[in-house]
């Protein structure tokens, strides 16, 4: 079967010293999984590069877009392998270039050459010059532009063969999923939490989610929106389990028995407690939230201290020091923004106090909370969970 070659480069994985074989093995598995729909795909490492061979009928765009979504991948480029003979390299480079011209409006090019195999008799600048000459001969419409070429063609002469490739498509970098434990994201339908989940997963952390609603105050549609967001994330991470919990019984107790201006904070403390219990039950070692210092009343430094004090599990807040505009840009980049801005109610907005406390004191909050049967409420909420598995 005819196959097309792609070269996949890893970013930080290459820096992992003794653990490198482990990271490389997992990254290889992740890339293979991402394109498993194409039968008979082969992938292997050779001297720090991953060579992926996919049946030629697989659309190039699709293969690339799936590979660049794999965390740990720095760049991907379509490539061809050539025998280590300058005429073969020139001929294949010319064919490769012609294929590009047939599909894109390309007028200028330049060749860059690298000779890792120093036994190859021609030095790099001369390889570039000769291959450039042969491409010019083969592709009559092309001109050389060494400063701003439309396409930069690279020739890489290595021990086992020569490779010709063009522009690298950038991936997200990071580390392969599953190399850094598992975390529980508190997932709302907003802009921030999907970005927070993405950022932790990009560092190799597997993700499970918990979502709170206040049905019937919040609608079924609001939950579907959250599922749509998780589906976008599943495009990077594979299927994601989401624990869904109705927070309304707890919210009603708080509204009935506690000071109005503390409602949001008290609700958030319950969210953390419940999330921690569910995280423990499901092998998650950390909680993750989309909180961002100072963004809203419940995210002031004082409020965060008050929220954290009910759990012992570490709480990761990967967005803590980002500006909202940058979080929004990130959300656009990963494809969650347009879903997040759809206007559906969230459980946090259901009983929103008019003037929430912004500088809460822990002892006062604890006092307000002491009238509630905290353990019972948490237990009932955890027991009422529904689990949905969201696939790509
Ligand atoms: P987001 O854009 O992520 O909704 P936000 O700026 O609206 O964040 P809050 O509503 O205060 O801020 O929520 C802060 C964090 O608390 C969220 O990022 C999320 O991790 C968690 N959270 C909020 N609402 C929910 C919910 N309904 N279910 C689960 N987690 C939630
Ligand atoms: Mg929110």
mmCIF file of C-alpha atoms and ligand atoms in Angstrom:
data_model
loop_
_atom_site.group_PDB
_atom_site.id
_atom_site.type_symbol
_atom_site.label_atom_id
_atom_site.label_comp_id
_atom_site.label_asym_id
_atom_site.label_seq_id
_atom_site.Cartn_x
_atom_site.Cartn_y
_atom_site.Cartn_z
ATOM 1 C CA UNK A 1 0.000 0.000 0.000
ATOM 2 C CA UNK A 2 1.299 3.435 -0.884
ATOM 3 C CA UNK A 3 1.921 5.557 2.186
ATOM 4 C CA UNK A 4 2.669 9.188 2.871
ATOM 5 C CA UNK A 5 5.340 10.169 5.338
ATOM 6 C CA UNK A 6 5.000 12.726 8.122
ATOM 7 C CA UNK A 7 7.781 13.790 10.439
ATOM 8 C CA UNK A 8 6.633 14.543 13.975
ATOM 9 C CA UNK A 9 8.930 16.417 16.303
ATOM 10 C CA UNK A 10 8.537 16.522 20.027
ATOM 11 C CA UNK A 11 9.313 19.546 22.134
ATOM 12 C CA UNK A 12 10.101 19.064 25.754
ATOM 13 C CA UNK A 13 9.933 15.290 25.598
ATOM 14 C CA UNK A 14 13.378 15.458 24.070
ATOM 15 C CA UNK A 15 14.706 17.072 27.227
ATOM 16 C CA UNK A 16 13.626 14.343 29.573
ATOM 17 C CA UNK A 17 17.000 12.650 30.055
ATOM 18 C CA UNK A 18 16.767 9.182 31.588
ATOM 19 C CA UNK A 19 12.982 9.141 31.260
ATOM 20 C CA UNK A 20 13.075 9.886 27.584
ATOM 21 C CA UNK A 21 12.279 6.329 26.385
ATOM 22 C CA UNK A 22 9.178 6.366 28.609
ATOM 23 C CA UNK A 23 7.941 9.711 27.272
ATOM 24 C CA UNK A 24 8.733 8.697 23.710
ATOM 25 C CA UNK A 25 6.848 5.432 24.041
ATOM 26 C CA UNK A 26 3.747 7.173 25.374
ATOM 27 C CA UNK A 27 3.901 9.918 22.755
ATOM 28 C CA UNK A 28 4.137 7.286 20.039
ATOM 29 C CA UNK A 29 1.036 5.561 21.421
ATOM 30 C CA UNK A 30 -0.854 8.868 21.588
ATOM 31 C CA UNK A 31 -0.011 9.799 18.006
ATOM 32 C CA UNK A 32 -0.978 6.337 16.738
ATOM 33 C CA UNK A 33 -4.257 6.560 18.626
ATOM 34 C CA UNK A 34 -5.020 9.995 17.200
ATOM 35 C CA UNK A 35 -4.939 8.623 13.666
ATOM 36 C CA UNK A 36 -6.049 5.070 14.338
ATOM 37 C CA UNK A 37 -8.928 5.398 11.883
ATOM 38 C CA UNK A 38 -6.359 5.048 9.110
ATOM 39 C CA UNK A 39 -5.578 1.338 8.932
ATOM 40 C CA UNK A 40 -2.020 0.181 8.582
ATOM 41 C CA UNK A 41 -0.503 3.392 9.863
ATOM 42 C CA UNK A 42 3.036 2.871 11.090
ATOM 43 C CA UNK A 43 4.981 5.070 13.476
ATOM 44 C CA UNK A 44 8.427 4.766 14.971
ATOM 45 C CA UNK A 45 11.210 6.850 16.454
ATOM 46 C CA UNK A 46 14.550 7.302 14.840
ATOM 47 C CA UNK A 47 17.221 9.511 16.348
ATOM 48 C CA UNK A 48 14.813 11.865 18.059
ATOM 49 C CA UNK A 49 12.266 12.185 15.234
ATOM 50 C CA UNK A 50 9.022 10.304 14.881
ATOM 51 C CA UNK A 51 8.337 8.940 11.428
ATOM 52 C CA UNK A 52 4.669 8.331 10.742
ATOM 53 C CA UNK A 53 3.563 6.548 7.597
ATOM 54 C CA UNK A 54 -0.115 6.848 6.753
ATOM 55 C CA UNK A 55 -1.960 5.301 3.772
ATOM 56 C CA UNK A 56 -1.780 7.774 0.895
ATOM 57 C CA UNK A 57 -5.564 8.149 0.662
ATOM 58 C CA UNK A 58 -5.719 9.775 4.122
ATOM 59 C CA UNK A 59 -6.234 13.546 3.639
ATOM 60 C CA UNK A 60 -3.093 15.419 4.608
ATOM 61 C CA UNK A 61 -4.972 18.183 6.426
ATOM 62 C CA UNK A 62 -6.759 15.692 8.595
ATOM 63 C CA UNK A 63 -3.635 13.740 9.504
ATOM 64 C CA UNK A 64 -1.813 16.932 10.420
ATOM 65 C CA UNK A 65 -4.649 18.461 12.418
ATOM 66 C CA UNK A 66 -5.009 15.238 14.406
ATOM 67 C CA UNK A 67 -1.285 14.953 15.095
ATOM 68 C CA UNK A 68 -0.849 18.556 16.216
ATOM 69 C CA UNK A 69 -3.593 18.052 18.808
ATOM 70 C CA UNK A 70 -1.532 15.429 20.598
ATOM 71 C CA UNK A 71 0.110 16.962 23.650
ATOM 72 C CA UNK A 72 3.879 16.606 23.456
ATOM 73 C CA UNK A 73 3.984 17.224 19.705
ATOM 74 C CA UNK A 74 5.935 20.381 18.796
ATOM 75 C CA UNK A 75 5.656 20.311 14.997
ATOM 76 C CA UNK A 76 4.520 18.089 12.145
ATOM 77 C CA UNK A 77 5.495 18.221 8.492
ATOM 78 C CA UNK A 78 4.641 16.199 5.436
ATOM 79 C CA UNK A 79 7.828 14.648 4.085
ATOM 80 C CA UNK A 80 9.292 12.227 1.577
ATOM 81 C CA UNK A 81 12.124 9.814 2.022
ATOM 82 C CA UNK A 82 14.863 9.707 -0.588
ATOM 83 C CA UNK A 83 17.839 7.419 -1.218
ATOM 84 C CA UNK A 84 21.129 9.045 -0.246
ATOM 85 C CA UNK A 85 22.012 10.092 -3.742
ATOM 86 C CA UNK A 86 21.981 13.728 -4.748
ATOM 87 C CA UNK A 87 20.173 13.062 -8.032
ATOM 88 C CA UNK A 88 17.459 11.042 -6.314
ATOM 89 C CA UNK A 89 17.096 13.751 -3.704
ATOM 90 C CA UNK A 90 16.800 16.418 -6.410
ATOM 91 C CA UNK A 91 14.254 14.446 -8.403
ATOM 92 C CA UNK A 92 12.065 13.666 -5.386
ATOM 93 C CA UNK A 93 12.354 17.250 -4.126
ATOM 94 C CA UNK A 94 11.172 18.471 -7.498
ATOM 95 C CA UNK A 95 8.175 16.060 -7.504
ATOM 96 C CA UNK A 96 7.367 17.060 -3.929
ATOM 97 C CA UNK A 97 7.468 20.737 -4.856
ATOM 98 C CA UNK A 98 5.332 20.186 -7.961
ATOM 99 C CA UNK A 99 2.632 18.574 -5.825
ATOM 100 C CA UNK A 100 2.627 21.686 -3.633
ATOM 101 C CA UNK A 101 2.407 24.028 -6.640
ATOM 102 C CA UNK A 102 -0.539 22.039 -8.006
ATOM 103 C CA UNK A 103 -2.488 22.717 -4.837
ATOM 104 C CA UNK A 104 -1.323 26.119 -3.654
ATOM 105 C CA UNK A 105 -0.379 29.465 -5.072
ATOM 106 C CA UNK A 106 3.367 29.139 -4.653
ATOM 107 C CA UNK A 107 5.804 31.202 -6.700
ATOM 108 C CA UNK A 108 9.033 31.233 -4.746
ATOM 109 C CA UNK A 109 11.035 28.801 -2.683
ATOM 110 C CA UNK A 110 14.338 28.197 -1.068
ATOM 111 C CA UNK A 111 16.149 25.048 -0.016
ATOM 112 C CA UNK A 112 17.742 24.546 3.353
ATOM 113 C CA UNK A 113 19.972 21.519 3.826
ATOM 114 C CA UNK A 114 21.318 19.723 6.852
ATOM 115 C CA UNK A 115 23.830 16.908 6.815
ATOM 116 C CA UNK A 116 23.678 14.883 10.029
ATOM 117 C CA UNK A 117 25.576 12.105 8.272
ATOM 118 C CA UNK A 118 29.019 13.582 7.782
ATOM 119 C CA UNK A 119 30.064 10.652 5.567
ATOM 120 C CA UNK A 120 27.746 11.986 2.864
ATOM 121 C CA UNK A 121 30.218 13.428 0.347
ATOM 122 C CA UNK A 122 28.494 16.768 -0.351
ATOM 123 C CA UNK A 123 28.409 19.562 2.210
ATOM 124 C CA UNK A 124 25.156 21.243 3.242
ATOM 125 C CA UNK A 125 25.385 24.528 1.248
ATOM 126 C CA UNK A 126 26.242 22.550 -1.851
ATOM 127 C CA UNK A 127 23.361 20.092 -1.264
ATOM 128 C CA UNK A 128 21.016 23.084 -1.053
ATOM 129 C CA UNK A 129 22.448 24.595 -4.208
ATOM 130 C CA UNK A 130 22.242 21.419 -6.271
ATOM 131 C CA UNK A 131 18.774 20.425 -5.079
ATOM 132 C CA UNK A 132 17.591 24.010 -5.662
ATOM 133 C CA UNK A 133 18.878 23.802 -9.217
ATOM 134 C CA UNK A 134 17.079 20.538 -9.885
ATOM 135 C CA UNK A 135 13.803 21.854 -8.443
ATOM 136 C CA UNK A 136 14.047 24.964 -10.636
ATOM 137 C CA UNK A 137 14.548 22.752 -13.661
ATOM 138 C CA UNK A 138 11.587 20.533 -12.745
ATOM 139 C CA UNK A 139 9.134 23.260 -11.702
ATOM 140 C CA UNK A 140 9.286 25.876 -14.428
ATOM 141 C CA UNK A 141 7.068 28.465 -12.734
ATOM 142 C CA UNK A 142 9.193 28.687 -9.612
ATOM 143 C CA UNK A 143 11.791 31.233 -8.619
ATOM 144 C CA UNK A 144 14.234 31.291 -5.769
ATOM 145 C CA UNK A 145 13.758 33.808 -2.982
ATOM 146 C CA UNK A 146 16.198 33.337 -0.140
ATOM 147 C CA UNK A 147 14.672 36.072 2.035
ATOM 148 C CA UNK A 148 10.917 35.567 1.976
ATOM 149 C CA UNK A 149 10.139 32.356 0.112
ATOM 150 C CA UNK A 150 6.565 31.069 -0.144
ATOM 151 C CA UNK A 151 7.862 27.611 0.691
ATOM 152 C CA UNK A 152 11.003 26.582 2.474
ATOM 153 C CA UNK A 153 12.053 23.121 1.439
ATOM 154 C CA UNK A 154 14.296 21.285 3.862
ATOM 155 C CA UNK A 155 16.646 18.462 3.014
ATOM 156 C CA UNK A 156 17.878 16.430 5.922
ATOM 157 C CA UNK A 157 20.570 13.866 5.109
ATOM 158 C CA UNK A 158 20.679 11.326 7.894
ATOM 159 C CA UNK A 159 22.394 8.016 8.465
ATOM 160 C CA UNK A 160 19.673 5.755 7.093
ATOM 161 C CA UNK A 161 18.203 7.979 4.347
ATOM 162 C CA UNK A 162 17.576 11.539 3.246
ATOM 163 C CA UNK A 163 14.311 13.329 4.017
ATOM 164 C CA UNK A 164 12.682 16.232 2.233
ATOM 165 C CA UNK A 165 10.001 18.231 3.982
ATOM 166 C CA UNK A 166 8.313 21.592 3.978
ATOM 167 C CA UNK A 167 7.032 24.090 6.577
ATOM 168 C CA UNK A 168 6.397 22.728 10.014
ATOM 169 C CA UNK A 169 2.861 22.941 11.373
ATOM 170 C CA UNK A 170 2.994 23.844 15.036
ATOM 171 C CA UNK A 171 1.505 21.691 17.761
ATOM 172 C CA UNK A 172 0.767 22.706 21.343
ATOM 173 C CA UNK A 173 3.940 21.243 22.824
ATOM 174 C CA UNK A 174 3.630 20.102 26.419
ATOM 175 C CA UNK A 175 3.897 16.505 27.602
ATOM 176 C CA UNK A 176 2.047 13.358 26.566
ATOM 177 C CA UNK A 177 -1.283 12.867 28.272
ATOM 178 C CA UNK A 178 -1.130 10.391 31.114
ATOM 179 C CA UNK A 179 2.442 11.100 32.161
ATOM 180 C CA UNK A 180 1.438 13.344 35.057
ATOM 181 C CA UNK A 181 -1.313 11.843 37.192
ATOM 182 C CA UNK A 182 -5.008 12.611 37.107
ATOM 183 C CA UNK A 183 -6.873 15.759 38.137
ATOM 184 C CA UNK A 184 -10.524 16.644 38.726
ATOM 185 C CA UNK A 185 -11.599 19.814 36.939
ATOM 186 C CA UNK A 186 -14.522 21.777 38.364
ATOM 187 C CA UNK A 187 -16.196 22.430 35.084
ATOM 188 C CA UNK A 188 -18.694 25.240 34.639
ATOM 189 C CA UNK A 189 -20.077 26.398 31.319
ATOM 190 C CA UNK A 190 -17.901 29.524 31.383
ATOM 191 C CA UNK A 191 -14.816 30.566 29.481
ATOM 192 C CA UNK A 192 -12.250 29.788 32.130
ATOM 193 C CA UNK A 193 -12.641 26.222 33.312
ATOM 194 C CA UNK A 194 -12.252 24.551 29.881
ATOM 195 C CA UNK A 195 -9.030 26.525 29.380
ATOM 196 C CA UNK A 196 -7.807 25.468 32.828
ATOM 197 C CA UNK A 197 -8.500 21.801 32.013
ATOM 198 C CA UNK A 198 -6.691 22.157 28.707
ATOM 199 C CA UNK A 199 -3.625 23.692 30.311
ATOM 200 C CA UNK A 200 -3.246 20.946 32.903
ATOM 201 C CA UNK A 201 -3.828 18.221 30.305
ATOM 202 C CA UNK A 202 -1.188 19.839 28.136
ATOM 203 C CA UNK A 203 1.279 19.183 30.945
ATOM 204 C CA UNK A 204 0.403 15.505 30.817
ATOM 205 C CA UNK A 205 -2.386 15.320 33.393
ATOM 206 C CA UNK A 206 -5.359 13.058 32.688
ATOM 207 C CA UNK A 207 -8.643 14.798 33.374
ATOM 208 C CA UNK A 208 -11.970 13.894 34.925
ATOM 209 C CA UNK A 209 -14.688 16.517 35.415
ATOM 210 C CA UNK A 210 -17.334 17.451 37.933
ATOM 211 C CA UNK A 211 -20.197 19.751 37.043
ATOM 212 C CA UNK A 212 -22.749 21.251 39.420
ATOM 213 C CA UNK A 213 -26.194 22.385 38.358
ATOM 214 C CA UNK A 214 -29.276 23.687 40.118
ATOM 215 C CA UNK A 215 -31.986 21.978 38.122
ATOM 216 C CA UNK A 216 -34.765 23.124 37.644
ATOM 217 C CA UNK A 217 -33.369 26.641 38.166
ATOM 218 C CA UNK A 218 -30.726 25.791 35.615
ATOM 219 C CA UNK A 219 -31.951 24.137 32.431
ATOM 220 C CA UNK A 220 -31.172 20.885 30.719
ATOM 221 C CA UNK A 221 -29.783 23.000 27.883
ATOM 222 C CA UNK A 222 -27.252 24.576 30.255
ATOM 223 C CA UNK A 223 -25.900 21.127 31.060
ATOM 224 C CA UNK A 224 -25.789 20.212 27.385
ATOM 225 C CA UNK A 225 -23.642 23.269 26.819
ATOM 226 C CA UNK A 226 -21.154 21.978 29.383
ATOM 227 C CA UNK A 227 -21.177 18.591 27.661
ATOM 228 C CA UNK A 228 -20.430 20.324 24.354
ATOM 229 C CA UNK A 229 -17.452 22.035 25.971
ATOM 230 C CA UNK A 230 -16.180 18.760 27.354
ATOM 231 C CA UNK A 231 -16.591 17.260 23.897
ATOM 232 C CA UNK A 232 -14.211 19.870 22.493
ATOM 233 C CA UNK A 233 -11.731 18.946 25.218
ATOM 234 C CA UNK A 234 -12.206 15.265 24.367
ATOM 235 C CA UNK A 235 -10.838 16.164 20.934
ATOM 236 C CA UNK A 236 -7.477 16.632 22.655
ATOM 237 C CA UNK A 237 -7.748 14.134 25.460
ATOM 238 C CA UNK A 238 -9.957 11.274 24.335
ATOM 239 C CA UNK A 239 -13.126 10.424 26.256
ATOM 240 C CA UNK A 240 -13.721 12.267 29.515
ATOM 241 C CA UNK A 241 -15.892 11.170 32.430
ATOM 242 C CA UNK A 242 -18.033 13.880 33.963
ATOM 243 C CA UNK A 243 -19.717 13.641 37.352
ATOM 244 C CA UNK A 244 -22.908 15.672 37.428
ATOM 245 C CA UNK A 245 -24.348 16.871 40.720
ATOM 246 C CA UNK A 246 -27.435 18.816 41.676
ATOM 247 C CA UNK A 247 -26.369 21.477 44.124
ATOM 248 C CA UNK A 248 -29.833 22.916 44.661
ATOM 249 C CA UNK A 249 -30.604 21.203 48.012
ATOM 250 C CA UNK A 250 -27.391 22.691 49.441
ATOM 251 C CA UNK A 251 -27.991 26.117 47.925
ATOM 252 C CA UNK A 252 -31.466 26.207 49.435
ATOM 253 C CA UNK A 253 -30.097 25.376 52.879
ATOM 254 C CA UNK A 254 -27.525 28.152 52.564
ATOM 255 C CA UNK A 255 -30.036 30.720 51.351
ATOM 256 C CA UNK A 256 -32.415 29.806 54.167
ATOM 257 C CA UNK A 257 -29.871 29.829 57.001
ATOM 258 C CA UNK A 258 -26.847 31.972 56.193
ATOM 259 C CA UNK A 259 -26.056 35.661 55.500
ATOM 260 C CA UNK A 260 -26.935 36.668 51.974
ATOM 261 C CA UNK A 261 -23.620 38.332 51.136
ATOM 262 C CA UNK A 262 -21.760 35.097 51.891
ATOM 263 C CA UNK A 263 -23.903 32.853 49.689
ATOM 264 C CA UNK A 264 -21.483 32.498 46.789
ATOM 265 C CA UNK A 265 -18.539 31.704 49.003
ATOM 266 C CA UNK A 266 -20.454 29.184 51.046
ATOM 267 C CA UNK A 267 -21.635 27.486 47.865
ATOM 268 C CA UNK A 268 -18.081 27.386 46.571
ATOM 269 C CA UNK A 269 -16.861 25.739 49.758
ATOM 270 C CA UNK A 270 -19.415 22.988 49.235
ATOM 271 C CA UNK A 271 -18.354 22.579 45.626
ATOM 272 C CA UNK A 272 -14.771 22.050 46.745
ATOM 273 C CA UNK A 273 -15.713 19.540 49.428
ATOM 274 C CA UNK A 274 -17.854 17.512 47.048
ATOM 275 C CA UNK A 275 -15.270 17.684 44.282
ATOM 276 C CA UNK A 276 -12.580 16.441 46.673
ATOM 277 C CA UNK A 277 -14.680 13.452 47.720
ATOM 278 C CA UNK A 278 -15.371 12.520 44.120
ATOM 279 C CA UNK A 279 -11.740 13.061 43.193
ATOM 280 C CA UNK A 280 -10.614 10.712 45.975
ATOM 281 C CA UNK A 281 -13.064 8.038 44.848
ATOM 282 C CA UNK A 282 -11.788 8.238 41.278
ATOM 283 C CA UNK A 283 -8.051 8.286 41.743
ATOM 284 C CA UNK A 284 -7.571 12.013 41.136
ATOM 285 C CA UNK A 285 -4.763 13.603 43.099
ATOM 286 C CA UNK A 286 -5.625 17.263 42.558
ATOM 287 C CA UNK A 287 -8.550 19.595 42.017
ATOM 288 C CA UNK A 288 -8.415 22.082 39.154
ATOM 289 C CA UNK A 289 -10.438 25.267 38.807
ATOM 290 C CA UNK A 290 -10.596 28.095 36.291
ATOM 291 C CA UNK A 291 -10.191 30.762 38.949
ATOM 292 C CA UNK A 292 -8.237 33.861 38.154
ATOM 293 C CA UNK A 293 -7.001 36.265 40.832
ATOM 294 C CA UNK A 294 -9.356 39.166 41.315
ATOM 295 C CA UNK A 295 -11.682 38.348 38.411
ATOM 296 C CA UNK A 296 -14.847 38.317 40.521
ATOM 297 C CA UNK A 297 -15.730 38.677 44.198
ATOM 298 C CA UNK A 298 -15.262 34.974 44.864
ATOM 299 C CA UNK A 299 -11.754 35.088 43.394
ATOM 300 C CA UNK A 300 -10.075 37.704 45.543
ATOM 301 C CA UNK A 301 -7.026 36.472 47.420
ATOM 302 C CA UNK A 302 -9.047 36.392 50.660
ATOM 303 C CA UNK A 303 -11.893 34.473 49.022
ATOM 304 C CA UNK A 304 -9.534 31.890 47.570
ATOM 305 C CA UNK A 305 -8.050 31.261 51.014
ATOM 306 C CA UNK A 306 -11.526 30.747 52.417
ATOM 307 C CA UNK A 307 -12.473 28.351 49.607
ATOM 308 C CA UNK A 308 -9.283 26.327 49.872
ATOM 309 C CA UNK A 309 -9.480 25.832 53.599
ATOM 310 C CA UNK A 310 -12.164 23.137 53.329
ATOM 311 C CA UNK A 311 -10.024 20.715 51.331
ATOM 312 C CA UNK A 312 -6.666 19.083 51.868
ATOM 313 C CA UNK A 313 -6.113 18.056 48.269
ATOM 314 C CA UNK A 314 -3.946 20.507 46.299
ATOM 315 C CA UNK A 315 -6.013 22.908 44.191
ATOM 316 C CA UNK A 316 -4.474 23.812 40.838
ATOM 317 C CA UNK A 317 -5.474 27.146 39.326
ATOM 318 C CA UNK A 318 -3.514 27.332 36.096
ATOM 319 C CA UNK A 319 -5.126 30.651 35.085
ATOM 320 C CA UNK A 320 -4.485 32.408 38.372
ATOM 321 C CA UNK A 321 -2.129 35.064 37.004
ATOM 322 C CA UNK A 322 -3.541 35.464 33.510
ATOM 323 C CA UNK A 323 -5.505 38.441 32.231
ATOM 324 C CA UNK A 324 -9.015 37.748 31.042
ATOM 325 C CA UNK A 325 -8.240 38.807 27.460
ATOM 326 C CA UNK A 326 -5.457 36.260 27.293
ATOM 327 C CA UNK A 327 -7.718 33.537 28.671
ATOM 328 C CA UNK A 328 -10.264 34.469 26.003
ATOM 329 C CA UNK A 329 -7.620 34.204 23.288
ATOM 330 C CA UNK A 330 -6.624 30.797 24.553
ATOM 331 C CA UNK A 331 -10.273 29.708 24.565
ATOM 332 C CA UNK A 332 -10.568 30.772 20.915
ATOM 333 C CA UNK A 333 -7.391 28.924 20.041
ATOM 334 C CA UNK A 334 -8.579 25.645 21.546
ATOM 335 C CA UNK A 335 -12.112 26.023 20.177
ATOM 336 C CA UNK A 336 -14.189 26.435 23.334
ATOM 337 C CA UNK A 337 -14.883 30.177 23.237
ATOM 338 C CA UNK A 338 -17.958 30.219 20.992
ATOM 339 C CA UNK A 339 -19.665 27.585 23.104
ATOM 340 C CA UNK A 340 -18.707 29.244 26.383
ATOM 341 C CA UNK A 341 -20.258 32.590 25.479
ATOM 342 C CA UNK A 342 -23.681 31.113 24.809
ATOM 343 C CA UNK A 343 -25.898 32.654 27.463
ATOM 344 C CA UNK A 344 -27.098 29.843 29.687
ATOM 345 C CA UNK A 345 -27.515 30.159 33.404
ATOM 346 C CA UNK A 346 -24.948 28.614 35.758
ATOM 347 C CA UNK A 347 -25.653 27.340 39.255
ATOM 348 C CA UNK A 348 -23.396 30.080 40.653
ATOM 349 C CA UNK A 349 -25.645 32.778 39.215
ATOM 350 C CA UNK A 350 -28.884 31.317 40.541
ATOM 351 C CA UNK A 351 -28.693 32.781 44.032
ATOM 352 C CA UNK A 352 -26.237 35.557 43.359
ATOM 353 C CA UNK A 353 -26.018 37.992 46.300
ATOM 354 C CA UNK A 354 -26.415 41.711 45.498
ATOM 355 C CA UNK A 355 -23.263 42.666 47.381
ATOM 356 C CA UNK A 356 -21.030 39.625 47.812
ATOM 357 C CA UNK A 357 -18.260 39.829 50.408
ATOM 358 C CA UNK A 358 -14.930 40.451 48.762
ATOM 359 C CA UNK A 359 -12.680 40.247 51.807
ATOM 360 C CA UNK A 360 -14.178 37.388 53.781
ATOM 361 C CA UNK A 361 -12.784 36.380 57.160
ATOM 362 C CA UNK A 362 -12.451 32.654 57.594
ATOM 363 C CA UNK A 363 -13.765 32.586 61.180
ATOM 364 C CA UNK A 364 -16.910 34.473 60.183
ATOM 365 C CA UNK A 365 -17.595 32.178 57.259
ATOM 366 C CA UNK A 366 -17.046 29.147 59.473
ATOM 367 C CA UNK A 367 -19.456 30.570 62.009
ATOM 368 C CA UNK A 368 -22.140 31.141 59.377
ATOM 369 C CA UNK A 369 -21.635 27.627 58.118
ATOM 370 C CA UNK A 370 -21.831 26.042 61.555
ATOM 371 C CA UNK A 371 -25.638 26.047 61.435
ATOM 372 C CA UNK A 372 -25.560 23.666 58.457
ATOM 373 C CA UNK A 373 -25.260 19.884 58.532
ATOM 374 C CA UNK A 374 -22.218 20.031 56.316
ATOM 375 C CA UNK A 375 -21.203 16.356 56.304
ATOM 376 C CA UNK A 376 -24.708 15.120 55.644
ATOM 377 C CA UNK A 377 -25.257 17.580 52.823
ATOM 378 C CA UNK A 378 -21.958 16.650 51.188
ATOM 379 C CA UNK A 379 -22.658 12.925 51.534
ATOM 380 C CA UNK A 380 -26.112 13.244 49.982
ATOM 381 C CA UNK A 381 -24.755 15.278 47.101
ATOM 382 C CA UNK A 382 -21.970 12.797 46.394
ATOM 383 C CA UNK A 383 -24.436 9.905 46.483
ATOM 384 C CA UNK A 384 -26.739 11.616 44.021
ATOM 385 C CA UNK A 385 -24.085 11.928 41.305
ATOM 386 C CA UNK A 386 -24.785 10.941 37.733
ATOM 387 C CA UNK A 387 -21.888 10.029 35.494
ATOM 388 C CA UNK A 388 -21.727 10.808 31.802
ATOM 389 C CA UNK A 389 -18.891 9.746 29.563
ATOM 390 C CA UNK A 390 -18.209 12.210 26.805
ATOM 391 C CA UNK A 391 -16.493 10.978 23.696
ATOM 392 C CA UNK A 392 -14.900 12.848 20.879
HETATM 393 P P1 LIG B 1 -15.729 30.011 34.392
HETATM 394 O O1 LIG B 1 -15.566 30.891 33.222
HETATM 395 O O2 LIG B 1 -14.814 28.839 34.384
HETATM 396 O O3 LIG B 1 -17.168 29.656 34.633
HETATM 397 P P2 LIG B 1 -15.947 32.224 36.151
HETATM 398 O O4 LIG B 1 -15.048 33.330 35.880
HETATM 399 O O5 LIG B 1 -17.341 32.288 35.681
HETATM 400 O O6 LIG B 1 -15.262 30.881 35.626
HETATM 401 P P3 LIG B 1 -16.872 31.392 38.752
HETATM 402 O O7 LIG B 1 -18.235 31.175 38.228
HETATM 403 O O8 LIG B 1 -16.651 32.127 40.006
HETATM 404 O O9 LIG B 1 -15.893 32.050 37.708
HETATM 405 O O10 LIG B 1 -16.216 29.983 38.931
HETATM 406 C C1 LIG B 1 -14.888 29.829 39.279
HETATM 407 C C2 LIG B 1 -14.514 28.389 39.075
HETATM 408 O O11 LIG B 1 -15.333 27.529 39.855
HETATM 409 C C3 LIG B 1 -14.724 27.927 37.643
HETATM 410 O O12 LIG B 1 -13.636 28.213 36.829
HETATM 411 C C4 LIG B 1 -14.914 26.440 37.834
HETATM 412 O O13 LIG B 1 -13.677 25.775 37.977
HETATM 413 C C5 LIG B 1 -15.679 26.366 39.146
HETATM 414 N N1 LIG B 1 -17.130 26.352 38.882
HETATM 415 C C6 LIG B 1 -17.973 27.407 38.787
HETATM 416 N N2 LIG B 1 -19.235 27.002 38.516
HETATM 417 C C7 LIG B 1 -19.189 25.656 38.432
HETATM 418 C C8 LIG B 1 -20.141 24.631 38.156
HETATM 419 N N3 LIG B 1 -21.411 24.926 37.904
HETATM 420 N N4 LIG B 1 -19.740 23.351 38.169
HETATM 421 C C9 LIG B 1 -18.440 23.030 38.421
HETATM 422 N N5 LIG B 1 -17.499 23.955 38.668
HETATM 423 C C10 LIG B 1 -17.853 25.236 38.679
HETATM 424 MG MG1 LIG B 2 -18.731 30.610 35.816
#
